GROMACS .gro file of C-alpha atoms in nm:
model
  137
    1UNK     CA    1   1.261  -2.132  -0.836
    2UNK     CA    2   1.627  -2.042  -0.743
    3UNK     CA    3   1.736  -1.730  -0.561
    4UNK     CA    4   1.902  -1.611  -0.879
    5UNK     CA    5   1.571  -1.636  -1.068
    6UNK     CA    6   1.389  -1.451  -0.789
    7UNK     CA    7   1.648  -1.176  -0.800
    8UNK     CA    8   1.605  -1.144  -1.174
    9UNK     CA    9   1.227  -1.129  -1.139
   10UNK     CA   10   1.258  -0.864  -0.869
   11UNK     CA   11   1.488  -0.653  -1.086
   12UNK     CA   12   1.248  -0.677  -1.383
   13UNK     CA   13   0.957  -0.581  -1.163
   14UNK     CA   14   1.146  -0.290  -1.019
   15UNK     CA   15   1.232  -0.168  -1.366
   16UNK     CA   16   0.861  -0.179  -1.458
   17UNK     CA   17   0.757   0.005  -1.142
   18UNK     CA   18   1.010   0.264  -1.045
   19UNK     CA   19   0.808   0.350  -0.731
   20UNK     CA   20   0.864   0.004  -0.580
   21UNK     CA   21   1.063   0.139  -0.283
   22UNK     CA   22   0.736   0.285  -0.149
   23UNK     CA   23   0.586  -0.064  -0.145
   24UNK     CA   24   0.899  -0.208   0.016
   25UNK     CA   25   0.917   0.055   0.286
   26UNK     CA   26   0.545   0.094   0.372
   27UNK     CA   27   0.453  -0.276   0.346
   28UNK     CA   28   0.749  -0.504   0.398
   29UNK     CA   29   0.932  -0.278   0.643
   30UNK     CA   30   0.606  -0.166   0.807
   31UNK     CA   31   0.694   0.199   0.807
   32UNK     CA   32   0.416   0.436   0.914
   33UNK     CA   33   0.313   0.741   0.722
   34UNK     CA   34   0.005   0.964   0.761
   35UNK     CA   35  -0.092   0.896   0.402
   36UNK     CA   36   0.016   0.535   0.396
   37UNK     CA   37  -0.294   0.386   0.235
   38UNK     CA   38  -0.338   0.667  -0.002
   39UNK     CA   39   0.021   0.623  -0.121
   40UNK     CA   40  -0.032   0.247  -0.149
   41UNK     CA   41  -0.360   0.291  -0.337
   42UNK     CA   42  -0.192   0.528  -0.578
   43UNK     CA   43   0.099   0.282  -0.609
   44UNK     CA   44  -0.137  -0.004  -0.683
   45UNK     CA   45  -0.321   0.193  -0.959
   46UNK     CA   46   0.006   0.334  -1.109
   47UNK     CA   47  -0.074   0.688  -0.992
   48UNK     CA   48   0.262   0.770  -0.829
   49UNK     CA   49   0.551   0.944  -0.992
   50UNK     CA   50   0.904   1.013  -0.880
   51UNK     CA   51   1.073   1.353  -0.876
   52UNK     CA   52   0.748   1.525  -0.811
   53UNK     CA   53   0.750   1.893  -0.710
   54UNK     CA   54   0.453   1.842  -0.484
   55UNK     CA   55   0.594   1.534  -0.313
   56UNK     CA   56   0.421   1.333  -0.042
   57UNK     CA   57   0.688   1.083   0.042
   58UNK     CA   58   1.067   1.059   0.041
   59UNK     CA   59   1.218   0.711   0.036
   60UNK     CA   60   1.539   0.602   0.210
   61UNK     CA   61   1.737   0.692  -0.099
   62UNK     CA   62   1.610   1.049  -0.090
   63UNK     CA   63   1.383   1.002  -0.395
   64UNK     CA   64   1.070   1.214  -0.376
   65UNK     CA   65   0.729   1.079  -0.483
   66UNK     CA   66   0.399   1.248  -0.549
   67UNK     CA   67   0.068   1.171  -0.706
   68UNK     CA   68   0.003   1.186  -1.074
   69UNK     CA   69  -0.261   1.441  -1.179
   70UNK     CA   70  -0.509   1.159  -1.253
   71UNK     CA   71  -0.507   1.054  -0.885
   72UNK     CA   72  -0.819   1.246  -0.797
   73UNK     CA   73  -1.187   1.181  -0.708
   74UNK     CA   74  -1.301   1.244  -1.065
   75UNK     CA   75  -1.086   0.972  -1.221
   76UNK     CA   76  -0.999   0.702  -0.969
   77UNK     CA   77  -1.267   0.523  -0.771
   78UNK     CA   78  -1.011   0.416  -0.522
   79UNK     CA   79  -0.898   0.774  -0.447
   80UNK     CA   80  -1.159   0.866  -0.191
   81UNK     CA   81  -1.158   0.526  -0.032
   82UNK     CA   82  -0.779   0.541   0.015
   83UNK     CA   83  -0.802   0.894   0.160
   84UNK     CA   84  -1.057   0.763   0.411
   85UNK     CA   85  -0.838   0.461   0.497
   86UNK     CA   86  -0.537   0.691   0.556
   87UNK     CA   87  -0.740   0.919   0.783
   88UNK     CA   88  -0.873   0.613   0.976
   89UNK     CA   89  -0.556   0.398   0.979
   90UNK     CA   90  -0.534   0.393   1.364
   91UNK     CA   91  -0.905   0.287   1.391
   92UNK     CA   92  -0.852   0.016   1.124
   93UNK     CA   93  -0.514  -0.109   1.249
   94UNK     CA   94  -0.658  -0.148   1.601
   95UNK     CA   95  -0.918  -0.381   1.457
   96UNK     CA   96  -0.698  -0.597   1.236
   97UNK     CA   97  -0.622  -0.908   1.440
   98UNK     CA   98  -0.278  -0.940   1.592
   99UNK     CA   99  -0.256  -1.303   1.479
  100UNK     CA  100  -0.313  -1.383   1.114
  101UNK     CA  101  -0.683  -1.481   1.122
  102UNK     CA  102  -0.838  -1.808   0.996
  103UNK     CA  103  -1.173  -1.634   0.940
  104UNK     CA  104  -1.264  -1.293   0.803
  105UNK     CA  105  -1.238  -1.037   1.082
  106UNK     CA  106  -1.532  -0.804   1.156
  107UNK     CA  107  -1.341  -0.497   1.033
  108UNK     CA  108  -1.372  -0.641   0.678
  109UNK     CA  109  -1.744  -0.546   0.660
  110UNK     CA  110  -1.651  -0.188   0.738
  111UNK     CA  111  -1.369  -0.177   0.483
  112UNK     CA  112  -1.590  -0.332   0.214
  113UNK     CA  113  -1.844  -0.052   0.275
  114UNK     CA  114  -1.588   0.219   0.183
  115UNK     CA  115  -1.646   0.334  -0.176
  116UNK     CA  116  -1.376   0.209  -0.413
  117UNK     CA  117  -1.233  -0.034  -0.161
  118UNK     CA  118  -1.318  -0.406  -0.176
  119UNK     CA  119  -1.225  -0.720   0.004
  120UNK     CA  120  -0.908  -0.761  -0.201
  121UNK     CA  121  -0.774  -0.433  -0.069
  122UNK     CA  122  -0.853  -0.556   0.286
  123UNK     CA  123  -0.643  -0.859   0.234
  124UNK     CA  124  -0.371  -0.630   0.114
  125UNK     CA  125  -0.404  -0.429   0.438
  126UNK     CA  126  -0.396  -0.751   0.638
  127UNK     CA  127  -0.077  -0.850   0.460
  128UNK     CA  128   0.069  -0.508   0.532
  129UNK     CA  129  -0.006  -0.562   0.901
  130UNK     CA  130   0.147  -0.904   0.907
  131UNK     CA  131   0.425  -0.858   0.648
  132UNK     CA  132   0.696  -0.879   0.912
  133UNK     CA  133   0.580  -1.228   0.989
  134UNK     CA  134   0.542  -1.330   0.626
  135UNK     CA  135   0.894  -1.208   0.540
  136UNK     CA  136   1.025  -1.468   0.788
  137UNK     CA  137   0.843  -1.757   0.624
   0.00000   0.00000   0.00000
């Protein structure tokens, strides 16, 4: 795939997901935020909206983002799990291996035990942690 084709795909994806800057900033740039995993969980489940009055995040371009009304414990299974992950992000980050692991780290069992969070989300967290290395590949 050429760089032009990749650029076209990126533009099409960005047009489909107007909140993509949150993903770019929190994952690929590795920016920290007290609600990082809650924002990413809402992003993953299409529960973020721009220009929200009750905003939780402002991107580099000054665009404000907040949660859609359906991002709550009664509708989204991932909601409470992502809240828990956000509150415990220091604990979790301290246990994600510094080097990209060849085997499942012990912290995976803990993350899998959190309601609404499964192993796929852990691999997402692992990628978040190691994205600065992956972006150089």
